[in-house]
């Protein structure tokens, strides 16, 4: 009886079944996440809204704007039924029971927190729009990567602008998606994390959001915390993963100098159950929209909390990541007789990892910058990256590359490996696309300049086979004997 009385005391928006979800932001988080929610919850209407008509048009076309294995199939099954992509932001906010904020939160490029703090312009804009439009109480969910206590800021914005008798409960529900496996991560998550206030209304709001996920996720995998713990857990998870990559990459430098083999070292330590084998693949460094941004966010938080030693610790993860890319290019220059002037270099891959077209913070961007600074001409081969996106990345003012020079000296191919490699002095593996393992490297060897070089920055090729063909091979974390026999 007591529990029934408690349930009766709940406001309607914290007790009625969820029937309508609005997601603000049709990007890499909002699009896939809400597509899977619509797929698994056919009884819920899901509206993904965005101010960009071009992006919404792309979602409503057969050629959706994000490449993720399995995503297009789910979108096509649900679109027009209970999944809708639209620019009608205010209409969808008004009728939603739950609103996800999934907007971009880039690192600030100006003012206080330059290069460290996240830019919450779009989060603030979303919150102000919600408070202006909402005529009834709602649950607001921050899905964007945000700093600790962002939910508190969102709550204050909503409270200061809302209509009479309108109440908001703000939850933190960070995503833990890995691009390239995002759909599998959504369908079979390791965990769902929901943070909210510790009072009754906060707990009831968490139950409401949890009820959505429980349509396909076992309740034992749904972790509930306070809001701040949820927000910090997101930053910490990405920081820890990036730390492992920088740690193994630092060891790869020792391997190259000493003659140890990084793949053998990774295998040996990965068998230790306390360490495990994941994220021990040495490479030219991590990329993507999350790792560097979230570590910078964590550093900024530490600096503001006067935790200088902690900030310095996490900063070193980024230092090693940059060092790994720079020393990889230094090896290319050294092997090509200390000059790349007017030499053609072919990069295999521009996306930051395989099975995605996302190029944000890709290691290939800095590799290209260093090669262009040395006077090289570059041909990029990538099956999913568009030319305009590549040029956009290389036009970043921070790279200080003249745009006309970039357009003149950088070409992109999606499938024609022979044309991409014709007359090239070296192949540089920057992305671990599986298709790169299937090429006929003997045929490629015949059309390249001699000596023909391969620099494997992802450790995906058969180096012994390449050497037998006649290539000069270099790879991350390995020391090769190039003595003429």
CSV table of C-alpha atoms in Angstrom, one decimal:
chain,number,residue,atom,x,y,z
A,1,UNK,CA,0.0,0.0,0.0
A,2,UNK,CA,2.8,2.4,0.9
A,3,UNK,CA,4.5,1.9,-2.5
A,4,UNK,CA,1.2,2.5,-4.3
A,5,UNK,CA,0.7,5.7,-2.4
A,6,UNK,CA,4.3,6.8,-3.3
A,7,UNK,CA,3.6,6.0,-6.9
A,8,UNK,CA,0.4,8.1,-6.8
A,9,UNK,CA,2.4,11.0,-5.6
A,10,UNK,CA,4.5,11.1,-8.7
A,11,UNK,CA,3.9,13.8,-11.3
A,12,UNK,CA,2.4,12.5,-14.5
A,13,UNK,CA,5.5,13.1,-16.6
A,14,UNK,CA,7.5,10.8,-14.2
A,15,UNK,CA,4.9,8.0,-14.2
A,16,UNK,CA,3.1,7.7,-17.6
A,17,UNK,CA,4.6,5.4,-20.2
A,18,UNK,CA,7.0,6.9,-22.5
A,19,UNK,CA,5.4,7.4,-26.0
A,20,UNK,CA,7.4,10.1,-27.7
A,21,UNK,CA,11.2,10.9,-27.7
A,22,UNK,CA,12.8,13.9,-29.3
A,23,UNK,CA,16.6,14.0,-30.0
A,24,UNK,CA,18.2,17.3,-30.7
A,25,UNK,CA,21.1,16.7,-33.0
A,26,UNK,CA,21.3,14.3,-35.9
A,27,UNK,CA,25.0,13.6,-35.7
A,28,UNK,CA,27.2,10.6,-34.8
A,29,UNK,CA,25.5,10.1,-31.4
A,30,UNK,CA,21.9,11.2,-32.0
A,31,UNK,CA,21.3,9.5,-35.3
A,32,UNK,CA,22.5,5.9,-34.5
A,33,UNK,CA,21.3,6.0,-30.9
A,34,UNK,CA,17.7,7.0,-31.8
A,35,UNK,CA,17.6,4.7,-34.8
A,36,UNK,CA,18.3,1.7,-32.5
A,37,UNK,CA,15.7,3.0,-29.9
A,38,UNK,CA,13.1,3.2,-32.7
A,39,UNK,CA,14.1,-0.2,-33.9
A,40,UNK,CA,13.8,-1.8,-30.4
A,41,UNK,CA,10.8,0.2,-29.3
A,42,UNK,CA,8.2,0.2,-32.1
A,43,UNK,CA,5.6,1.6,-29.6
A,44,UNK,CA,7.6,4.8,-29.2
A,45,UNK,CA,7.6,7.6,-31.7
A,46,UNK,CA,11.2,8.9,-32.1
A,47,UNK,CA,11.9,12.3,-33.7
A,48,UNK,CA,15.5,13.3,-34.5
A,49,UNK,CA,15.7,17.0,-35.1
A,50,UNK,CA,18.4,19.2,-36.5
A,51,UNK,CA,18.7,22.8,-37.9
A,52,UNK,CA,20.6,21.6,-40.9
A,53,UNK,CA,18.2,20.9,-43.7
A,54,UNK,CA,21.0,19.3,-45.7
A,55,UNK,CA,21.8,16.8,-43.0
A,56,UNK,CA,18.1,16.0,-42.4
A,57,UNK,CA,17.6,15.4,-46.2
A,58,UNK,CA,20.6,13.0,-46.1
A,59,UNK,CA,19.0,11.0,-43.3
A,60,UNK,CA,15.8,10.8,-45.3
A,61,UNK,CA,17.6,9.6,-48.4
A,62,UNK,CA,18.9,6.1,-49.2
A,63,UNK,CA,22.4,7.5,-48.8
A,64,UNK,CA,22.4,8.4,-45.0
A,65,UNK,CA,25.2,10.8,-43.9
A,66,UNK,CA,26.9,8.4,-41.5
A,67,UNK,CA,28.6,5.1,-42.4
A,68,UNK,CA,28.3,2.5,-39.7
A,69,UNK,CA,27.9,-1.2,-40.4
A,70,UNK,CA,24.2,-2.2,-39.9
A,71,UNK,CA,23.0,1.4,-39.4
A,72,UNK,CA,21.4,2.0,-42.8
A,73,UNK,CA,19.4,-1.3,-42.6
A,74,UNK,CA,17.9,-0.2,-39.3
A,75,UNK,CA,17.1,3.3,-40.5
A,76,UNK,CA,15.3,2.0,-43.6
A,77,UNK,CA,13.3,-0.4,-41.5
A,78,UNK,CA,12.0,2.3,-39.1
A,79,UNK,CA,12.0,5.5,-41.1
A,80,UNK,CA,8.5,6.8,-41.8
A,81,UNK,CA,7.0,4.5,-39.2
A,82,UNK,CA,8.2,5.4,-35.7
A,83,UNK,CA,11.5,7.1,-36.7
A,84,UNK,CA,11.5,10.6,-38.2
A,85,UNK,CA,14.2,13.0,-39.2
A,86,UNK,CA,13.0,16.6,-39.4
A,87,UNK,CA,13.9,20.3,-39.0
A,88,UNK,CA,10.6,20.9,-37.1
A,89,UNK,CA,12.5,21.3,-33.8
A,90,UNK,CA,9.9,23.2,-31.8
A,91,UNK,CA,7.0,20.9,-32.8
A,92,UNK,CA,8.9,17.8,-31.8
A,93,UNK,CA,10.1,19.3,-28.5
A,94,UNK,CA,6.5,20.3,-27.6
A,95,UNK,CA,5.1,16.7,-27.9
A,96,UNK,CA,8.1,14.8,-26.5
A,97,UNK,CA,8.1,13.0,-23.1
A,98,UNK,CA,11.9,12.7,-23.1
A,99,UNK,CA,14.3,15.0,-24.9
A,100,UNK,CA,17.9,13.9,-25.7
A,101,UNK,CA,20.5,16.7,-26.2
A,102,UNK,CA,23.0,15.2,-28.6
A,103,UNK,CA,24.6,18.3,-30.1
A,104,UNK,CA,28.2,18.9,-30.9
A,105,UNK,CA,30.5,20.0,-28.0
A,106,UNK,CA,33.8,20.8,-29.7
A,107,UNK,CA,36.9,22.0,-27.8
A,108,UNK,CA,36.9,25.8,-27.5
A,109,UNK,CA,39.1,27.6,-30.0
A,110,UNK,CA,38.8,31.0,-28.3
A,111,UNK,CA,38.7,32.7,-24.9
A,112,UNK,CA,38.8,31.1,-21.5
A,113,UNK,CA,39.6,27.4,-21.7
A,114,UNK,CA,41.1,27.7,-25.2
A,115,UNK,CA,42.2,24.3,-26.5
A,116,UNK,CA,40.9,22.6,-23.3
A,117,UNK,CA,37.4,23.3,-22.3
A,118,UNK,CA,34.4,22.1,-24.3
A,119,UNK,CA,32.3,24.7,-26.2
A,120,UNK,CA,28.8,24.4,-24.8
A,121,UNK,CA,27.2,26.9,-27.2
A,122,UNK,CA,25.0,24.3,-28.8
A,123,UNK,CA,24.0,22.7,-25.5
A,124,UNK,CA,23.0,26.1,-24.2
A,125,UNK,CA,21.0,26.9,-27.3
A,126,UNK,CA,19.2,23.5,-27.1
A,127,UNK,CA,18.4,24.1,-23.4
A,128,UNK,CA,17.0,27.6,-24.1
A,129,UNK,CA,14.9,26.3,-27.0
A,130,UNK,CA,13.4,23.6,-24.8
A,131,UNK,CA,12.6,26.1,-22.0
A,132,UNK,CA,11.0,28.4,-24.5
A,133,UNK,CA,8.9,25.8,-26.2
A,134,UNK,CA,7.9,23.3,-23.6
A,135,UNK,CA,4.4,23.8,-22.2
A,136,UNK,CA,4.4,20.7,-20.1
A,137,UNK,CA,7.0,19.0,-17.8
A,138,UNK,CA,9.7,16.8,-19.4
A,139,UNK,CA,12.7,14.7,-18.8
A,140,UNK,CA,15.9,16.1,-20.4
A,141,UNK,CA,18.8,13.8,-21.1
A,142,UNK,CA,22.3,15.0,-21.9
A,143,UNK,CA,23.9,12.6,-24.4
A,144,UNK,CA,26.6,14.9,-25.6
A,145,UNK,CA,30.0,14.7,-24.0
A,146,UNK,CA,29.9,17.5,-21.5
A,147,UNK,CA,32.0,18.6,-18.5
A,148,UNK,CA,31.2,17.6,-15.0
A,149,UNK,CA,28.3,19.6,-13.6
A,150,UNK,CA,27.0,20.4,-17.0
A,151,UNK,CA,23.6,19.0,-16.0
A,152,UNK,CA,23.5,21.5,-13.2
A,153,UNK,CA,24.1,24.3,-15.7
A,154,UNK,CA,21.4,22.9,-18.0
A,155,UNK,CA,19.0,22.7,-15.1
A,156,UNK,CA,19.7,26.3,-14.1
A,157,UNK,CA,19.1,27.5,-17.7
A,158,UNK,CA,15.8,25.6,-17.9
A,159,UNK,CA,14.6,26.8,-14.5
A,160,UNK,CA,15.3,30.5,-15.3
A,161,UNK,CA,13.3,30.5,-18.6
A,162,UNK,CA,10.5,27.9,-18.3
A,163,UNK,CA,6.7,28.5,-18.4
A,164,UNK,CA,4.6,28.3,-15.2
A,165,UNK,CA,3.9,24.8,-13.9
A,166,UNK,CA,6.5,23.3,-16.2
A,167,UNK,CA,9.1,21.1,-14.5
A,168,UNK,CA,12.3,19.5,-15.8
A,169,UNK,CA,14.3,16.6,-14.6
A,170,UNK,CA,17.8,16.6,-16.1
A,171,UNK,CA,19.6,13.2,-16.5
A,172,UNK,CA,23.1,12.3,-17.7
A,173,UNK,CA,23.1,9.3,-20.0
A,174,UNK,CA,26.5,9.3,-21.8
A,175,UNK,CA,27.1,7.1,-24.8
A,176,UNK,CA,30.0,4.6,-24.9
A,177,UNK,CA,30.0,3.9,-28.6
A,178,UNK,CA,33.0,2.9,-30.7
A,179,UNK,CA,32.7,4.1,-34.2
A,180,UNK,CA,32.8,1.2,-36.6
A,181,UNK,CA,31.0,-1.0,-34.1
A,182,UNK,CA,28.4,1.5,-32.9
A,183,UNK,CA,25.3,-0.5,-33.8
A,184,UNK,CA,26.5,-3.6,-32.1
A,185,UNK,CA,27.5,-1.5,-29.1
A,186,UNK,CA,23.9,-0.1,-29.0
A,187,UNK,CA,22.2,-3.5,-29.5
A,188,UNK,CA,24.5,-5.3,-27.0
A,189,UNK,CA,25.9,-2.7,-24.7
A,190,UNK,CA,28.4,-3.5,-21.9
A,191,UNK,CA,26.3,-1.2,-19.7
A,192,UNK,CA,23.9,1.7,-19.7
A,193,UNK,CA,24.8,4.5,-17.4
A,194,UNK,CA,22.1,6.9,-16.1
A,195,UNK,CA,22.9,9.7,-13.6
A,196,UNK,CA,20.3,11.9,-11.9
A,197,UNK,CA,19.4,13.7,-8.7
A,198,UNK,CA,19.3,11.7,-5.5
A,199,UNK,CA,15.8,12.9,-4.6
A,200,UNK,CA,12.6,11.0,-5.4
A,201,UNK,CA,11.9,12.9,-8.6
A,202,UNK,CA,15.5,12.2,-9.8
A,203,UNK,CA,15.1,8.5,-9.1
A,204,UNK,CA,11.7,8.4,-10.8
A,205,UNK,CA,13.1,10.2,-13.9
A,206,UNK,CA,15.9,7.6,-14.0
A,207,UNK,CA,13.3,4.8,-13.9
A,208,UNK,CA,11.5,6.4,-16.8
A,209,UNK,CA,14.6,6.5,-19.0
A,210,UNK,CA,15.6,3.0,-17.8
A,211,UNK,CA,12.2,1.7,-18.9
A,212,UNK,CA,13.1,2.6,-22.5
A,213,UNK,CA,16.4,0.7,-22.5
A,214,UNK,CA,14.8,-2.3,-20.7
A,215,UNK,CA,13.0,-3.1,-24.0
A,216,UNK,CA,16.2,-4.8,-25.1
A,217,UNK,CA,18.8,-4.4,-22.3
A,218,UNK,CA,18.8,-6.5,-19.2
A,219,UNK,CA,18.1,-4.4,-16.1
A,220,UNK,CA,21.3,-5.7,-14.4
A,221,UNK,CA,23.3,-3.8,-17.1
A,222,UNK,CA,21.7,-0.5,-16.3
A,223,UNK,CA,23.9,1.4,-13.8
A,224,UNK,CA,22.5,4.4,-11.9
A,225,UNK,CA,24.6,7.0,-10.2
A,226,UNK,CA,24.4,10.7,-9.2
A,227,UNK,CA,24.7,13.1,-12.1
A,228,UNK,CA,28.3,14.1,-11.5
A,229,UNK,CA,29.5,10.5,-11.3
A,230,UNK,CA,27.9,9.8,-14.6
A,231,UNK,CA,29.5,12.8,-16.3
A,232,UNK,CA,32.9,12.0,-14.9
A,233,UNK,CA,32.6,8.3,-15.8
A,234,UNK,CA,32.3,9.2,-19.5
A,235,UNK,CA,35.4,11.3,-19.4
A,236,UNK,CA,37.3,8.8,-17.4
A,237,UNK,CA,36.4,5.8,-19.7
A,238,UNK,CA,37.8,7.6,-22.8
A,239,UNK,CA,40.8,8.9,-20.9
A,240,UNK,CA,41.7,5.3,-19.7
A,241,UNK,CA,41.3,3.9,-23.2
A,242,UNK,CA,43.5,6.6,-24.7
A,243,UNK,CA,46.0,6.1,-21.9
A,244,UNK,CA,46.4,2.4,-22.9
A,245,UNK,CA,47.0,3.3,-26.5
A,246,UNK,CA,49.7,5.9,-25.5
A,247,UNK,CA,51.2,3.4,-23.1
A,248,UNK,CA,51.7,0.7,-25.7
A,249,UNK,CA,52.9,3.3,-28.3
A,250,UNK,CA,55.5,4.5,-25.8
A,251,UNK,CA,56.7,0.9,-25.6
A,252,UNK,CA,56.7,0.6,-29.4
A,253,UNK,CA,59.5,3.3,-29.5
A,254,UNK,CA,61.6,1.1,-27.2
A,255,UNK,CA,61.0,-1.9,-29.4
A,256,UNK,CA,62.2,-0.1,-32.5
A,257,UNK,CA,65.3,1.1,-30.7
A,258,UNK,CA,66.1,-2.3,-29.1
A,259,UNK,CA,65.0,-5.0,-31.4
A,260,UNK,CA,62.0,-6.2,-29.4
A,261,UNK,CA,58.8,-6.8,-31.3
A,262,UNK,CA,55.8,-4.8,-30.1
A,263,UNK,CA,53.3,-7.4,-31.2
A,264,UNK,CA,55.1,-10.1,-29.2
A,265,UNK,CA,55.2,-7.8,-26.2
A,266,UNK,CA,51.5,-6.9,-26.5
A,267,UNK,CA,50.6,-10.6,-26.7
A,268,UNK,CA,52.7,-11.5,-23.7
A,269,UNK,CA,51.3,-8.8,-21.4
A,270,UNK,CA,47.7,-9.2,-22.8
A,271,UNK,CA,47.6,-12.7,-21.4
A,272,UNK,CA,47.8,-11.2,-17.9
A,273,UNK,CA,44.2,-11.2,-16.7
A,274,UNK,CA,44.8,-8.1,-14.8
A,275,UNK,CA,45.8,-6.2,-18.0
A,276,UNK,CA,43.8,-7.9,-20.8
A,277,UNK,CA,44.5,-7.7,-24.5
A,278,UNK,CA,42.2,-4.9,-25.6
A,279,UNK,CA,43.6,-1.6,-26.7
A,280,UNK,CA,47.2,-2.9,-26.8
A,281,UNK,CA,47.6,-2.6,-30.6
A,282,UNK,CA,50.5,-0.2,-31.3
A,283,UNK,CA,49.8,2.3,-34.1
A,284,UNK,CA,50.5,5.8,-35.3
A,285,UNK,CA,48.2,7.1,-32.5
A,286,UNK,CA,44.5,7.5,-31.6
A,287,UNK,CA,42.1,9.8,-33.3
A,288,UNK,CA,38.4,10.4,-33.5
A,289,UNK,CA,36.1,13.0,-31.9
A,290,UNK,CA,36.2,11.7,-28.3
A,291,UNK,CA,39.6,10.7,-26.9
A,292,UNK,CA,41.6,13.9,-27.4
A,293,UNK,CA,38.6,16.1,-26.6
A,294,UNK,CA,37.7,14.3,-23.5
A,295,UNK,CA,41.2,14.2,-22.2
A,296,UNK,CA,41.5,18.0,-22.8
A,297,UNK,CA,38.2,18.3,-20.9
A,298,UNK,CA,39.6,16.3,-18.0
A,299,UNK,CA,42.8,18.3,-17.9
A,300,UNK,CA,40.7,21.5,-17.8
A,301,UNK,CA,38.6,20.2,-15.0
A,302,UNK,CA,41.8,19.2,-13.0
A,303,UNK,CA,43.3,22.7,-13.6
A,304,UNK,CA,40.2,24.3,-12.3
A,305,UNK,CA,40.2,22.1,-9.2
A,306,UNK,CA,43.9,23.0,-8.6
A,307,UNK,CA,45.0,19.5,-9.3
A,308,UNK,CA,48.1,20.4,-11.4
A,309,UNK,CA,49.9,17.0,-11.0
A,310,UNK,CA,46.8,15.2,-12.2
A,311,UNK,CA,46.4,17.5,-15.1
A,312,UNK,CA,50.1,17.0,-16.1
A,313,UNK,CA,49.6,13.2,-15.9
A,314,UNK,CA,46.7,13.2,-18.4
A,315,UNK,CA,48.4,15.8,-20.6
A,316,UNK,CA,51.3,13.3,-21.1
A,317,UNK,CA,48.9,10.9,-22.8
A,318,UNK,CA,48.4,13.6,-25.5
A,319,UNK,CA,52.1,14.3,-25.7
A,320,UNK,CA,52.9,10.7,-26.5
A,321,UNK,CA,50.1,10.6,-29.1
A,322,UNK,CA,51.6,13.5,-30.9
A,323,UNK,CA,55.1,12.2,-30.5
A,324,UNK,CA,54.1,8.8,-32.1
A,325,UNK,CA,52.8,10.5,-35.3
A,326,UNK,CA,55.8,12.8,-35.6
A,327,UNK,CA,58.4,10.1,-35.1
A,328,UNK,CA,56.6,7.9,-37.7
A,329,UNK,CA,56.9,10.7,-40.3
A,330,UNK,CA,60.6,11.3,-39.3
A,331,UNK,CA,61.2,7.6,-40.1
A,332,UNK,CA,59.6,8.1,-43.5
A,333,UNK,CA,61.8,11.1,-44.3
A,334,UNK,CA,65.0,9.3,-43.1
A,335,UNK,CA,64.2,6.1,-45.2
A,336,UNK,CA,63.6,8.2,-48.3
A,337,UNK,CA,67.1,9.7,-48.2
A,338,UNK,CA,66.1,12.7,-46.0
A,339,UNK,CA,64.1,14.4,-48.7
A,340,UNK,CA,60.5,14.1,-49.8
A,341,UNK,CA,60.5,17.1,-52.1
A,342,UNK,CA,58.4,16.3,-55.2
A,343,UNK,CA,58.1,12.7,-54.2
A,344,UNK,CA,54.7,10.9,-54.3
A,345,UNK,CA,53.6,9.3,-51.1
A,346,UNK,CA,50.4,7.1,-51.0
A,347,UNK,CA,48.5,7.0,-47.8
A,348,UNK,CA,46.2,4.0,-47.3
A,349,UNK,CA,43.4,5.5,-45.2
A,350,UNK,CA,42.2,8.9,-44.0
A,351,UNK,CA,39.4,7.9,-41.6
A,352,UNK,CA,40.6,7.7,-38.0
A,353,UNK,CA,39.7,4.0,-37.9
A,354,UNK,CA,38.2,1.3,-40.1
A,355,UNK,CA,34.5,0.9,-40.8
A,356,UNK,CA,33.7,4.6,-40.5
A,357,UNK,CA,33.9,7.7,-42.7
A,358,UNK,CA,34.7,9.9,-39.7
A,359,UNK,CA,37.9,11.9,-40.1
A,360,UNK,CA,37.8,14.0,-37.0
A,361,UNK,CA,41.2,14.2,-35.3
A,362,UNK,CA,42.4,11.4,-37.6
A,363,UNK,CA,46.2,10.6,-37.3
A,364,UNK,CA,46.2,10.9,-41.1
A,365,UNK,CA,45.6,14.7,-40.9
A,366,UNK,CA,48.9,15.3,-39.1
A,367,UNK,CA,50.7,12.7,-41.2
A,368,UNK,CA,49.6,14.7,-44.3
A,369,UNK,CA,50.6,18.0,-42.7
A,370,UNK,CA,54.1,16.7,-41.9
A,371,UNK,CA,54.5,15.2,-45.4
A,372,UNK,CA,53.4,18.3,-47.1
A,373,UNK,CA,55.7,20.4,-45.0
A,374,UNK,CA,58.5,18.2,-46.4
A,375,UNK,CA,57.4,18.9,-50.0
A,376,UNK,CA,55.7,15.6,-50.8
A,377,UNK,CA,52.8,15.1,-53.1
A,378,UNK,CA,50.1,12.9,-51.5
A,379,UNK,CA,47.6,10.4,-52.9
A,380,UNK,CA,45.1,9.1,-50.4
A,381,UNK,CA,43.2,5.9,-50.8
A,382,UNK,CA,40.1,5.5,-48.6
A,383,UNK,CA,36.9,3.6,-49.3
A,384,UNK,CA,34.5,5.9,-47.3
A,385,UNK,CA,36.0,9.4,-47.0
A,386,UNK,CA,34.7,12.1,-49.3
A,387,UNK,CA,37.1,14.5,-51.0
A,388,UNK,CA,35.4,17.5,-49.6
A,389,UNK,CA,35.7,16.1,-46.1
A,390,UNK,CA,39.4,15.5,-46.5
A,391,UNK,CA,40.0,19.0,-47.9
A,392,UNK,CA,38.0,20.4,-45.0
A,393,UNK,CA,40.3,18.7,-42.4
A,394,UNK,CA,43.5,19.8,-44.2
A,395,UNK,CA,42.1,23.4,-44.4
A,396,UNK,CA,42.1,23.7,-40.6
A,397,UNK,CA,43.9,27.0,-39.8
A,398,UNK,CA,45.8,25.3,-37.0
A,399,UNK,CA,47.7,23.2,-39.6
A,400,UNK,CA,48.8,26.4,-41.4
A,401,UNK,CA,48.6,24.7,-44.9
A,402,UNK,CA,47.7,27.0,-47.8
A,403,UNK,CA,44.4,25.6,-49.2
A,404,UNK,CA,45.5,26.0,-52.9
A,405,UNK,CA,48.6,24.0,-52.2
A,406,UNK,CA,46.6,21.3,-50.5
A,407,UNK,CA,44.2,21.0,-53.5
A,408,UNK,CA,47.1,20.9,-55.9
A,409,UNK,CA,49.2,18.3,-54.0
A,410,UNK,CA,46.7,16.0,-52.4
A,411,UNK,CA,44.4,13.6,-54.4
A,412,UNK,CA,41.9,11.1,-53.2
A,413,UNK,CA,40.8,7.7,-54.6
A,414,UNK,CA,38.2,5.4,-53.1
A,415,UNK,CA,38.9,2.1,-54.9
A,416,UNK,CA,41.6,2.5,-57.6
A,417,UNK,CA,44.7,1.2,-55.8
A,418,UNK,CA,46.8,0.9,-59.0
A,419,UNK,CA,46.2,4.5,-60.0
A,420,UNK,CA,46.8,5.6,-56.4
A,421,UNK,CA,50.2,3.8,-56.2
A,422,UNK,CA,51.5,4.4,-59.7
A,423,UNK,CA,54.8,6.2,-59.5
A,424,UNK,CA,54.7,6.4,-55.7
A,425,UNK,CA,57.9,6.2,-53.6
A,426,UNK,CA,56.1,4.8,-50.6
A,427,UNK,CA,52.9,3.4,-49.2
A,428,UNK,CA,51.9,4.5,-45.7
A,429,UNK,CA,49.3,2.5,-43.8
A,430,UNK,CA,47.3,5.0,-41.7
A,431,UNK,CA,43.9,3.2,-41.3
A,432,UNK,CA,43.4,-0.5,-40.7
A,433,UNK,CA,40.8,-1.1,-43.4
A,434,UNK,CA,40.5,-4.9,-44.1
A,435,UNK,CA,40.6,-4.3,-47.8
A,436,UNK,CA,44.2,-3.1,-47.6
A,437,UNK,CA,45.2,-6.7,-46.6
A,438,UNK,CA,43.7,-8.1,-49.8
A,439,UNK,CA,45.7,-6.1,-52.4
A,440,UNK,CA,48.1,-7.7,-54.8
A,441,UNK,CA,51.3,-6.1,-53.5
A,442,UNK,CA,53.4,-7.7,-56.1
A,443,UNK,CA,51.5,-6.0,-58.9
A,444,UNK,CA,51.6,-2.7,-56.9
A,445,UNK,CA,55.4,-3.1,-56.5
A,446,UNK,CA,55.9,-3.2,-60.3
A,447,UNK,CA,54.3,0.3,-60.8
A,448,UNK,CA,56.1,2.0,-57.9
A,449,UNK,CA,59.4,3.9,-57.9
A,450,UNK,CA,62.3,1.9,-56.7
A,451,UNK,CA,63.3,1.3,-54.0
A,452,UNK,CA,59.6,0.9,-53.1
A,453,UNK,CA,58.8,1.5,-49.4
A,454,UNK,CA,55.9,0.4,-47.1
A,455,UNK,CA,55.4,2.0,-43.8
A,456,UNK,CA,52.9,0.1,-41.8
A,457,UNK,CA,51.4,2.3,-39.1
A,458,UNK,CA,48.7,-0.1,-38.2
A,459,UNK,CA,50.5,-3.5,-38.2
A,460,UNK,CA,48.0,-5.1,-40.6
A,461,UNK,CA,50.3,-6.4,-43.4
A,462,UNK,CA,52.5,-9.5,-43.8
A,463,UNK,CA,55.9,-7.8,-43.6
A,464,UNK,CA,57.9,-11.0,-44.5
A,465,UNK,CA,55.9,-11.4,-47.7
A,466,UNK,CA,56.4,-7.7,-48.6
A,467,UNK,CA,60.1,-8.0,-48.0
A,468,UNK,CA,60.3,-11.1,-50.2
A,469,UNK,CA,58.7,-9.1,-53.0
A,470,UNK,CA,61.4,-6.4,-52.7
A,471,UNK,CA,59.8,-3.7,-50.6
A,472,UNK,CA,61.8,-1.8,-48.0
A,473,UNK,CA,59.4,-2.3,-45.0
A,474,UNK,CA,59.2,-0.3,-41.8
A,475,UNK,CA,56.5,-0.7,-39.1
A,476,UNK,CA,55.5,0.7,-35.7
A,477,UNK,CA,57.2,-1.2,-32.9
A,478,UNK,CA,59.5,-3.4,-35.1
A,479,UNK,CA,63.2,-3.2,-36.0
A,480,UNK,CA,64.0,-4.6,-39.4
A,481,UNK,CA,67.4,-5.9,-40.8
A,482,UNK,CA,67.8,-4.1,-44.1
A,483,UNK,CA,71.3,-5.5,-44.7
A,484,UNK,CA,71.8,-6.4,-48.3
A,485,UNK,CA,72.0,-10.2,-48.7
